[in-house]
Amino acid sequence: MTQSISGQRCAEPEPGPGAGGGPVVVIGAGPYGLSVAAHLRAAGVPVQVFGDVMGSWRHAMATGMFLKSTPAATDLSAPVPGGRLADFCREMGEPELTELTPIPCETFVRYGMWFTQRYVGAVDPACVMAVERAGAGFVIRLTDGEGIRAAAVVVATGLATLAHIPDDLRALAPGGPGPQAALSHTSQHTDLSRYTGQRVAVVGGGQSALESAALLNEAGADVEVLVRASRVRWGERPQLRWQWTQRLAAPPSPLGSGWVLAAVCRSPGAVRGLPAAARMHLFRRALGPSGGWWLRERVEGVVPVRTACHIEQARLTGGGVQLRLAGTGGPAELVVDHVLAATGYRLDVDALGFLPGPVRQAVARVPGTQAPRLSGVLESSVPGVYFTGSLAAPTFGPMLRFVAGTGFSARRITKHLTARTGHHHPPV
Ligand SMILES: Cc1cc2nc3c(=O)[nH]c(=O)nc-3n(C[C@H](O)[C@H](O)[C@H](O)COP(=O)(O)OP(=O)(O)OC[C@H]3O[C@@H](n4cnc5c(N)ncnc54)[C@H](O)[C@@H]3O)c2cc1C
């Protein structure tokens, strides 16, 4: 799919009355960047958005994937009513999505494009290479070397550049992981059918691992999933109607049912106020790896899954990749052609190459992590630099890892920036 929305770049925007002059620059055009840009624009704050519209959903996910979240938890945040996924489907004349309809990634991408046209406007597809401090504001350097001034910066770059591969596996790809090497990360694939007829070990026990395994199997690969946990966890099939007794016992929320999830979704701001230990517990434990309910029948009893096992040694041999496994099932050896690491992402400010060393060093971290420590309005310790999306999850809880958190963060950032830049007109 080609980028249908691109923007006029204003190299020297009118200085705003805000702290450093220039517009607010949003880096990233995924659900979080688009939502905050929509709110800023509606509030009359000059805003310029850089990134590939719904880029991660087009270039970092395999064809045939579905969203794990339910339709009600998958709305981007529009400043006025009418911008929900259901509104998009209605306007396109597409069937209504119920809680029992897995959403194809392709539908979500089209929704994001539609949302952009309606609420955001021009998006510049340029990649931001550097965010330099300049007086009270910033200069944003783009791929072509051009620099534009910004009063403030919202980092909404999602999980790009944060892919995590355990060190033990890295040796399998001396030239770097990738689809053509013996080792790759799930984020490096759009088409898993390239492994048809090959032996593939998928490492991980979450949705990415399990859905990749299903797709590989359906494409005719010889696949085995290696899971560290003692069992694979599956999501519960949602209910279309909840009885009040069920609601009381386990209230539904955008992230699933239960009191803890309902509380963290209702009030991400309160999560920030929790004692650090409780917040870290939430960050590490809430919503551990699991597969979507609708995926279960494509994996269980269909694809070999080895649980309670870890890779003790991985090495390249003439005949492929030799994996020495250890675990409760005893030692074992597996020889495959390719290892697909579905090993998640590491929230690390130092992996954001567009933030120069001095800026990164000035960004205070959430203790025990490399994620930015954020104020209640998602501003980092560098005044004027805001973080939204997954990088904000260690501060505000698990909702910020999902599309469901876009409204909370877009509203908070917009309120603060409206006051800061002195721009405001009533939402249109
Ligand atoms: C496999 C997978 C499945 C998922 N499924 C779900 C799901 O079902 N439901 C759910 O709610 N969440 C899901 N998530 C989480 C998902 O990542 C987020 O919910 C959502 O995409 C986050 O949006 P975002 O805007 O923060 O980041 P992204 O969607 O990743 O967007 C990042 C944007 O930043 C841009 N960008 C990056 N670097 C630069 C740069 N230097 N300069 C300019 N632009 C840049 C990209 O082009 C892109 O536009 C899933 C994640 C993964 C990895």
Coordinates of C-alpha atoms and ligand atoms in Angstrom, one line a residue:
M1 CA 0.0 0.0 0.0
T2 CA 1.3 3.4 -0.8
Q3 CA 1.1 6.4 1.5
S4 CA -1.9 8.3 0.4
I5 CA -1.5 11.2 2.7
S6 CA 1.5 13.4 2.6
G7 CA 2.0 16.9 3.7
Q8 CA 3.4 20.3 2.6
R9 CA 6.4 20.9 4.7
C10 CA 6.7 24.4 6.1
A11 CA 10.4 24.8 6.5
E12 CA 10.1 28.0 8.5
P13 CA 6.7 27.9 10.2
E14 CA 5.4 31.1 11.7
P15 CA 6.8 31.4 15.2
G16 CA 4.0 30.7 17.7
P17 CA 3.7 32.6 20.9
G18 CA 4.7 29.4 22.8
A19 CA 7.9 28.7 24.6
G20 CA 10.2 28.1 21.6
G21 CA 8.2 29.3 18.6
G22 CA 7.1 27.1 15.7
P23 CA 4.5 24.4 15.8
V24 CA 4.1 21.4 18.0
V25 CA 5.8 18.6 16.2
V26 CA 4.3 15.1 16.6
I27 CA 6.8 12.4 15.7
G28 CA 4.8 9.4 14.6
A29 CA 1.6 8.8 12.7
G30 CA 0.3 5.7 14.3
P31 CA -2.8 5.6 16.6
Y32 CA -1.2 7.7 19.3
G33 CA 0.4 10.4 17.0
L34 CA -2.7 10.7 14.9
S35 CA -5.0 11.1 18.0
V36 CA -2.9 13.7 19.7
A37 CA -2.5 15.6 16.4
A38 CA -6.3 15.5 15.9
H39 CA -6.9 17.0 19.4
L40 CA -4.2 19.6 19.0
R41 CA -5.5 20.7 15.7
A42 CA -9.0 21.0 17.0
A43 CA -7.8 23.1 19.9
G44 CA -6.1 25.5 17.4
V45 CA -2.6 24.6 18.3
P46 CA -0.3 24.7 15.2
V47 CA 0.9 21.1 14.7
Q48 CA 3.1 19.3 12.2
V49 CA 3.1 15.5 12.1
F50 CA 5.9 13.4 10.7
G51 CA 5.8 9.6 10.1
D52 CA 4.3 6.9 8.0
V53 CA 0.5 6.9 8.4
M54 CA -0.3 3.6 10.3
G55 CA 3.3 2.6 9.3
S56 CA 3.8 -0.1 11.9
W57 CA 0.5 -1.7 10.9
R58 CA 1.5 -1.8 7.3
H59 CA 5.2 -2.6 7.5
A60 CA 5.8 -4.4 10.8
M61 CA 3.0 -7.0 10.9
A62 CA 2.6 -10.0 8.7
T63 CA -0.2 -10.2 6.1
G64 CA -3.2 -12.0 7.4
M65 CA -2.9 -10.8 11.0
F66 CA -5.8 -9.7 13.1
L67 CA -6.0 -7.3 16.0
K68 CA -6.1 -8.9 19.4
S69 CA -8.2 -6.1 20.9
T70 CA -11.9 -5.9 20.4
P71 CA -13.6 -3.3 18.3
A72 CA -14.8 -1.3 21.3
A73 CA -11.1 -1.0 22.5
T74 CA -9.7 -0.1 19.1
D75 CA -10.9 3.5 18.6
L76 CA -8.5 6.2 17.8
S77 CA -9.4 9.3 19.8
A78 CA -11.2 12.1 17.8
P79 CA -11.8 15.5 19.3
V80 CA -15.5 15.3 18.4
P81 CA -18.0 12.4 18.0
G82 CA -18.0 10.5 14.7
G83 CA -14.4 9.1 14.6
R84 CA -14.8 5.7 16.0
L85 CA -14.0 2.5 14.2
A86 CA -17.8 1.7 14.1
D87 CA -18.4 5.1 12.5
F88 CA -15.8 4.3 9.8
C89 CA -17.4 0.9 9.1
R90 CA -20.8 2.5 8.9
E91 CA -19.6 5.2 6.5
M92 CA -17.8 2.6 4.3
G93 CA -21.0 0.5 4.2
E94 CA -19.1 -2.4 5.9
P95 CA -20.7 -4.9 8.3
E96 CA -20.8 -3.8 11.9
L97 CA -18.0 -5.3 14.0
T98 CA -19.1 -7.0 17.2
E99 CA -17.0 -8.0 20.1
L100 CA -16.8 -11.4 18.5
T101 CA -15.4 -10.1 15.2
P102 CA -11.6 -10.2 15.0
I103 CA -10.5 -7.0 13.2
P104 CA -8.2 -7.6 10.2
C105 CA -5.1 -5.3 10.4
E106 CA -6.0 -4.2 6.9
T107 CA -9.3 -2.8 8.1
F108 CA -7.6 -1.0 11.0
V109 CA -5.1 0.6 8.5
R110 CA -7.9 1.9 6.3
Y111 CA -9.6 3.2 9.4
G112 CA -6.4 5.1 10.4
M113 CA -6.2 6.6 6.9
W114 CA -9.8 7.7 7.0
F115 CA -9.2 9.2 10.5
T116 CA -6.2 11.1 9.2
Q117 CA -8.1 12.7 6.4
R118 CA -11.0 13.7 8.7
Y119 CA -9.2 14.9 11.8
V120 CA -5.5 15.4 11.1
G121 CA -4.9 16.6 7.6
A122 CA -1.4 16.6 6.1
V123 CA 1.1 14.2 7.5
D124 CA 4.7 14.5 6.3
P125 CA 6.1 11.1 5.7
A126 CA 9.7 12.2 6.4
C127 CA 11.7 10.4 9.0
V128 CA 12.9 12.5 11.9
M129 CA 16.6 12.0 12.4
A130 CA 17.3 14.4 15.3
V131 CA 15.6 16.5 17.8
E132 CA 18.0 19.2 18.8
R133 CA 17.4 21.8 21.6
A134 CA 17.4 25.3 20.4
G135 CA 16.8 28.0 23.0
A136 CA 13.5 27.3 24.7
G137 CA 12.3 25.1 21.8
F138 CA 13.7 22.6 19.3
V139 CA 15.0 22.1 15.8
I140 CA 13.8 19.0 14.1
R141 CA 16.2 17.5 11.6
L142 CA 14.7 15.4 8.8
T143 CA 16.2 12.7 6.6
D144 CA 17.0 15.3 3.9
G145 CA 18.9 17.4 6.4
E146 CA 16.2 20.1 6.5
G147 CA 15.6 21.6 9.9
I148 CA 12.3 23.0 11.2
R149 CA 11.6 24.8 14.5
A150 CA 9.3 23.3 17.1
A151 CA 7.8 24.8 20.2
A152 CA 7.4 21.3 21.7
V153 CA 7.8 17.7 20.6
V154 CA 5.5 14.7 21.1
V155 CA 7.3 11.4 20.7
A156 CA 4.7 8.9 19.3
T157 CA 7.1 6.5 17.6
G158 CA 5.5 3.4 19.1
L159 CA 7.7 0.3 19.2
A160 CA 9.8 1.1 16.1
T161 CA 13.5 0.5 17.0
L162 CA 12.6 -1.1 20.3
A163 CA 12.4 -4.7 19.1
H164 CA 14.1 -7.0 21.6
I165 CA 16.0 -10.2 20.8
P166 CA 17.8 -12.1 23.6
D167 CA 21.6 -11.9 23.4
D168 CA 21.8 -15.7 23.3
L169 CA 20.1 -15.7 19.9
R170 CA 21.9 -12.8 18.4
A171 CA 24.9 -14.8 17.4
L172 CA 22.7 -16.6 14.8
A173 CA 22.8 -13.5 12.7
P174 CA 26.3 -12.0 12.6
G175 CA 25.2 -9.5 10.0
G176 CA 22.1 -8.5 12.0
P177 CA 18.7 -10.2 12.2
G178 CA 16.4 -10.2 9.2
P179 CA 14.1 -12.4 7.1
Q180 CA 17.0 -13.6 5.0
A181 CA 19.3 -14.4 8.0
A182 CA 18.9 -17.4 10.2
L183 CA 17.3 -15.2 12.8
S184 CA 14.6 -12.5 12.6
H185 CA 12.2 -10.6 14.8
T186 CA 8.5 -10.7 14.2
S187 CA 8.5 -6.9 13.5
Q188 CA 10.7 -7.5 10.5
H189 CA 8.0 -9.4 8.5
T190 CA 5.1 -8.6 6.4
D191 CA 4.9 -12.0 4.5
L192 CA 5.7 -15.2 6.4
S193 CA 5.0 -17.3 3.4
R194 CA 8.6 -16.9 2.4
Y195 CA 9.3 -19.8 4.8
T196 CA 7.0 -22.3 3.1
G197 CA 8.6 -25.7 3.2
Q198 CA 11.2 -24.6 5.8
R199 CA 11.7 -25.6 9.5
V200 CA 11.0 -22.6 11.7
A201 CA 11.3 -22.3 15.5
V202 CA 9.1 -19.5 16.9
V203 CA 10.4 -18.3 20.3
G204 CA 7.8 -16.7 22.6
G205 CA 4.4 -17.4 24.0
G206 CA 2.4 -14.2 23.3
Q207 CA 0.0 -13.2 20.5
S208 CA 2.8 -12.4 18.0
A209 CA 4.4 -15.8 18.5
L210 CA 1.2 -17.8 18.4
E211 CA -0.3 -15.9 15.4
S212 CA 3.0 -16.1 13.5
A213 CA 3.1 -19.8 14.2
A214 CA -0.5 -20.2 12.8
L215 CA 0.3 -18.2 9.7
L216 CA 3.6 -20.1 9.2
N217 CA 1.8 -23.4 9.6
E218 CA -1.0 -22.4 7.2
A219 CA 1.7 -21.3 4.7
G220 CA 3.2 -24.8 4.7
A221 CA 6.2 -24.3 7.0
D222 CA 7.3 -26.9 9.5
V223 CA 6.9 -24.8 12.7
E224 CA 7.4 -25.4 16.4
V225 CA 6.8 -22.8 19.2
L226 CA 9.2 -22.6 22.1
V227 CA 7.6 -21.1 25.2
R228 CA 9.4 -20.4 28.5
A229 CA 6.2 -20.4 30.6
S230 CA 4.7 -23.7 31.8
R231 CA 1.6 -23.2 29.7
V232 CA 0.2 -21.0 26.9
R233 CA -2.5 -18.6 28.1
W234 CA -5.5 -17.8 25.9
G235 CA -7.9 -14.9 26.1
E236 CA -11.5 -15.5 27.0
R237 CA -14.2 -15.3 24.4
P238 CA -15.9 -12.0 25.0
Q239 CA -19.6 -11.9 25.7
L240 CA -22.1 -9.9 23.7
R241 CA -24.3 -9.3 26.7
W242 CA -23.1 -9.2 30.3
Q243 CA -25.4 -10.0 33.2
W244 CA -25.1 -7.7 36.1
T245 CA -23.8 -10.4 38.4
Q246 CA -21.0 -11.0 35.9
R247 CA -20.3 -7.3 35.6
L248 CA -20.0 -7.1 39.4
A249 CA -17.7 -10.2 39.7
A250 CA -15.5 -9.2 36.8
P251 CA -16.3 -5.8 35.2
P252 CA -15.5 -5.6 31.6
S253 CA -12.8 -3.1 30.4
P254 CA -11.0 -2.3 27.1
L255 CA -8.2 -4.7 28.2
G256 CA -10.3 -7.6 29.4
S257 CA -12.5 -8.3 32.4
G258 CA -11.7 -8.0 36.1
W259 CA -11.4 -5.3 38.8
V260 CA -7.7 -4.6 38.4
L261 CA -8.0 -4.1 34.6
A262 CA -11.1 -2.0 35.0
A263 CA -9.4 0.2 37.6
V264 CA -6.3 0.8 35.5
C265 CA -8.3 1.6 32.4
R266 CA -10.7 3.9 34.2
S267 CA -7.9 6.0 35.7
P268 CA -4.4 5.8 34.2
G269 CA -3.7 9.0 36.0
A270 CA -4.2 7.3 39.3
V271 CA -1.8 4.5 38.3
R272 CA 0.9 7.2 38.1
G273 CA 0.2 8.1 41.7
L274 CA 0.7 4.5 42.9
P275 CA 3.8 3.6 44.9
A276 CA 6.6 2.8 42.6
A277 CA 6.7 -0.9 43.6
A278 CA 3.0 -1.4 42.8
R279 CA 3.3 0.4 39.5
M280 CA 6.2 -1.8 38.5
H281 CA 4.2 -4.9 39.5
L282 CA 1.4 -3.7 37.2
F283 CA 3.8 -2.9 34.4
R284 CA 5.6 -6.3 34.6
R285 CA 2.6 -8.6 35.5
A286 CA -0.6 -7.1 34.1
L287 CA -1.5 -8.6 30.8
G288 CA 1.3 -11.1 30.4
P289 CA 1.8 -13.0 27.2
S290 CA -1.4 -14.7 25.9
G291 CA -3.1 -15.5 22.6
G292 CA -6.4 -14.1 21.4
W293 CA -9.4 -16.4 22.0
W294 CA -10.1 -16.6 18.2
L295 CA -6.6 -17.8 17.5
R296 CA -6.7 -20.9 19.8
E297 CA -8.3 -23.3 17.3
R298 CA -5.6 -22.4 14.7
V299 CA -2.8 -23.4 17.2
E300 CA -3.9 -25.8 19.9
G301 CA -3.5 -29.4 18.6
V302 CA -2.4 -28.0 15.2
V303 CA 1.1 -26.5 15.8
P304 CA 3.6 -28.2 18.1
V305 CA 4.1 -26.0 21.2
R306 CA 6.9 -26.9 23.6
T307 CA 6.3 -25.2 27.0
A308 CA 8.5 -24.8 30.0
C309 CA 11.6 -24.8 27.9
H310 CA 14.4 -22.3 27.2
I311 CA 17.1 -22.2 24.7
E312 CA 20.4 -23.1 26.3
Q313 CA 22.5 -22.8 23.2
A314 CA 21.9 -21.7 19.7
R315 CA 24.5 -22.1 16.9
L316 CA 24.7 -22.1 13.2
T317 CA 25.7 -25.3 11.6
G318 CA 26.0 -26.4 7.9
G319 CA 22.6 -27.9 8.1
G320 CA 20.8 -25.0 9.7
V321 CA 20.4 -23.7 13.2
Q322 CA 21.0 -26.1 16.1
L323 CA 19.1 -25.3 19.2
R324 CA 19.9 -27.0 22.5
L325 CA 16.8 -26.8 24.7
A326 CA 16.5 -27.3 28.4
G327 CA 13.4 -27.4 30.6
T328 CA 11.1 -29.6 32.6
G329 CA 10.8 -32.0 29.7
G330 CA 14.5 -32.6 29.9
P331 CA 17.2 -31.6 27.4
A332 CA 16.4 -31.8 23.7
E333 CA 17.9 -30.7 20.4
L334 CA 16.1 -29.1 17.5
V335 CA 17.5 -28.3 14.1
V336 CA 15.7 -25.6 12.1
D337 CA 16.3 -23.4 9.1
H338 CA 15.1 -20.2 10.8
V339 CA 14.5 -18.8 14.3
L340 CA 11.7 -16.3 14.6
A341 CA 12.0 -14.3 17.7
A342 CA 8.6 -13.2 19.0
T343 CA 10.4 -11.9 22.1
G344 CA 8.7 -8.5 22.4
Y345 CA 10.0 -5.0 22.8
R346 CA 12.2 -3.2 25.3
L347 CA 11.1 0.3 26.4
D348 CA 14.4 2.1 26.3
V349 CA 14.8 5.8 25.6
D350 CA 18.4 5.1 24.6
A351 CA 17.2 3.1 21.6
L352 CA 15.5 6.2 20.2
G353 CA 18.2 7.2 17.7
F354 CA 16.6 10.5 16.8
L355 CA 17.2 11.8 20.3
P356 CA 20.8 13.0 20.5
G357 CA 22.9 11.9 23.5
P358 CA 22.5 15.1 25.6
V359 CA 18.7 15.0 25.2
R360 CA 18.5 11.3 26.1
Q361 CA 20.7 11.8 29.1
A362 CA 18.5 14.6 30.3
V363 CA 15.4 12.4 30.1
A364 CA 14.8 11.0 33.6
R365 CA 13.8 7.3 33.7
V366 CA 11.2 5.4 35.7
P367 CA 13.3 3.7 38.3
G368 CA 14.1 0.1 37.4
T369 CA 13.4 0.7 33.7
Q370 CA 14.8 2.7 30.8
A371 CA 11.4 4.2 30.0
P372 CA 10.9 8.0 30.5
R373 CA 9.6 9.3 33.8
L374 CA 6.6 11.5 32.9
S375 CA 4.6 14.2 34.5
G376 CA 0.8 13.9 34.8
V377 CA 0.6 15.6 31.4
L378 CA 3.0 13.1 29.8
E379 CA 5.9 15.6 29.7
S380 CA 9.4 14.3 30.4
S381 CA 12.1 15.9 32.5
V382 CA 13.1 17.8 29.3
P383 CA 10.6 20.6 29.2
G384 CA 8.6 20.5 25.9
V385 CA 9.4 16.8 25.2
Y386 CA 6.3 14.6 25.7
F387 CA 6.1 10.8 25.3
T388 CA 2.9 8.9 24.5
G389 CA 2.0 5.3 23.7
S390 CA 4.0 2.3 25.0
L391 CA 6.9 4.4 26.4
A392 CA 4.3 6.0 28.8
A393 CA 3.1 2.6 30.0
P394 CA 5.5 2.3 32.9
T395 CA 4.2 5.6 34.2
F396 CA 0.5 5.3 33.4
G397 CA -0.1 1.5 33.3
P398 CA -1.0 -1.1 30.7
M399 CA -3.7 0.9 28.9
L400 CA -1.0 3.0 27.3
R401 CA 0.3 -0.1 25.5
F402 CA -2.9 -0.3 23.5
V403 CA -5.0 1.8 21.2
A404 CA -7.5 2.2 24.1
G405 CA -5.1 4.7 25.8
T406 CA -5.1 7.2 22.9
G407 CA -7.9 9.3 24.3
F408 CA -6.4 9.7 27.8
S409 CA -3.0 10.8 26.5
A410 CA -4.3 13.0 23.6
R411 CA -6.5 14.9 25.9
R412 CA -3.9 15.4 28.6
I413 CA -1.1 16.5 26.2
T414 CA -3.5 18.8 24.3
K415 CA -4.7 20.5 27.5
H416 CA -1.2 21.2 28.6
L417 CA 0.1 22.3 25.2
T418 CA -2.9 24.6 24.6
A419 CA -2.0 26.4 27.8
R420 CA 1.7 26.4 27.1
T421 CA 1.6 27.7 23.5
G422 CA -1.2 30.2 24.3
H423 CA -3.2 28.9 21.3
H424 CA -6.8 28.0 21.8
H425 CA -10.0 28.1 20.0
P426 CA -13.0 26.0 20.9
P427 CA -13.1 22.6 19.3
V428 CA -14.8 22.6 15.9
Ligands
LIG1 C1 2.2 -7.5 16.6 C2 1.4 -6.5 17.4 C3 0.1 -6.5 17.6 C4 -0.6 -5.6 18.3 N1 -2.0 -5.7 18.4 C5 -2.6 -4.7 19.1 C6 -4.1 -4.8 19.2 O1 -4.7 -5.7 18.7 N2 -4.7 -3.8 19.9 C7 -4.0 -2.7 20.4 O2 -4.7 -1.9 21.0 N3 -2.7 -2.7 20.4 C8 -2.0 -3.6 19.7 N4 -0.6 -3.5 19.6 C9 0.1 -2.5 20.3 C10 0.2 -1.4 19.2 O3 1.5 -1.2 18.9 C11 -0.3 -0.1 19.7 O4 -1.6 -0.2 20.3 C12 -0.4 1.0 18.7 O5 0.0 0.7 17.4 C13 0.5 2.0 19.2 O6 0.4 3.1 18.4 P1 1.6 4.2 18.3 O7 1.0 5.3 17.6 O8 2.2 4.4 19.7 O9 2.7 3.4 17.5 P2 2.8 2.8 16.1 O10 1.5 2.4 15.6 O11 3.9 1.8 16.1 O12 3.2 4.1 15.1 C14 4.5 4.6 15.2 C15 4.6 5.7 14.2 O13 5.9 6.4 14.4 C16 6.5 6.6 13.1 N5 7.9 6.8 13.4 C17 8.8 6.0 14.1 N6 10.0 6.5 14.1 C18 9.9 7.7 13.4 C19 10.8 8.7 13.1 N7 12.1 8.7 13.5 N8 10.4 9.8 12.4 C20 9.1 9.9 12.0 N9 8.2 8.9 12.3 C21 8.6 7.9 13.0 C22 6.1 5.4 12.3 O14 6.2 5.7 10.9 C23 4.6 5.3 12.7 O15 3.9 6.2 12.0 C24 0.1 -4.5 18.9 C25 1.5 -4.4 18.8 C26 2.2 -5.4 18.0 C27 3.6 -5.3 17.9

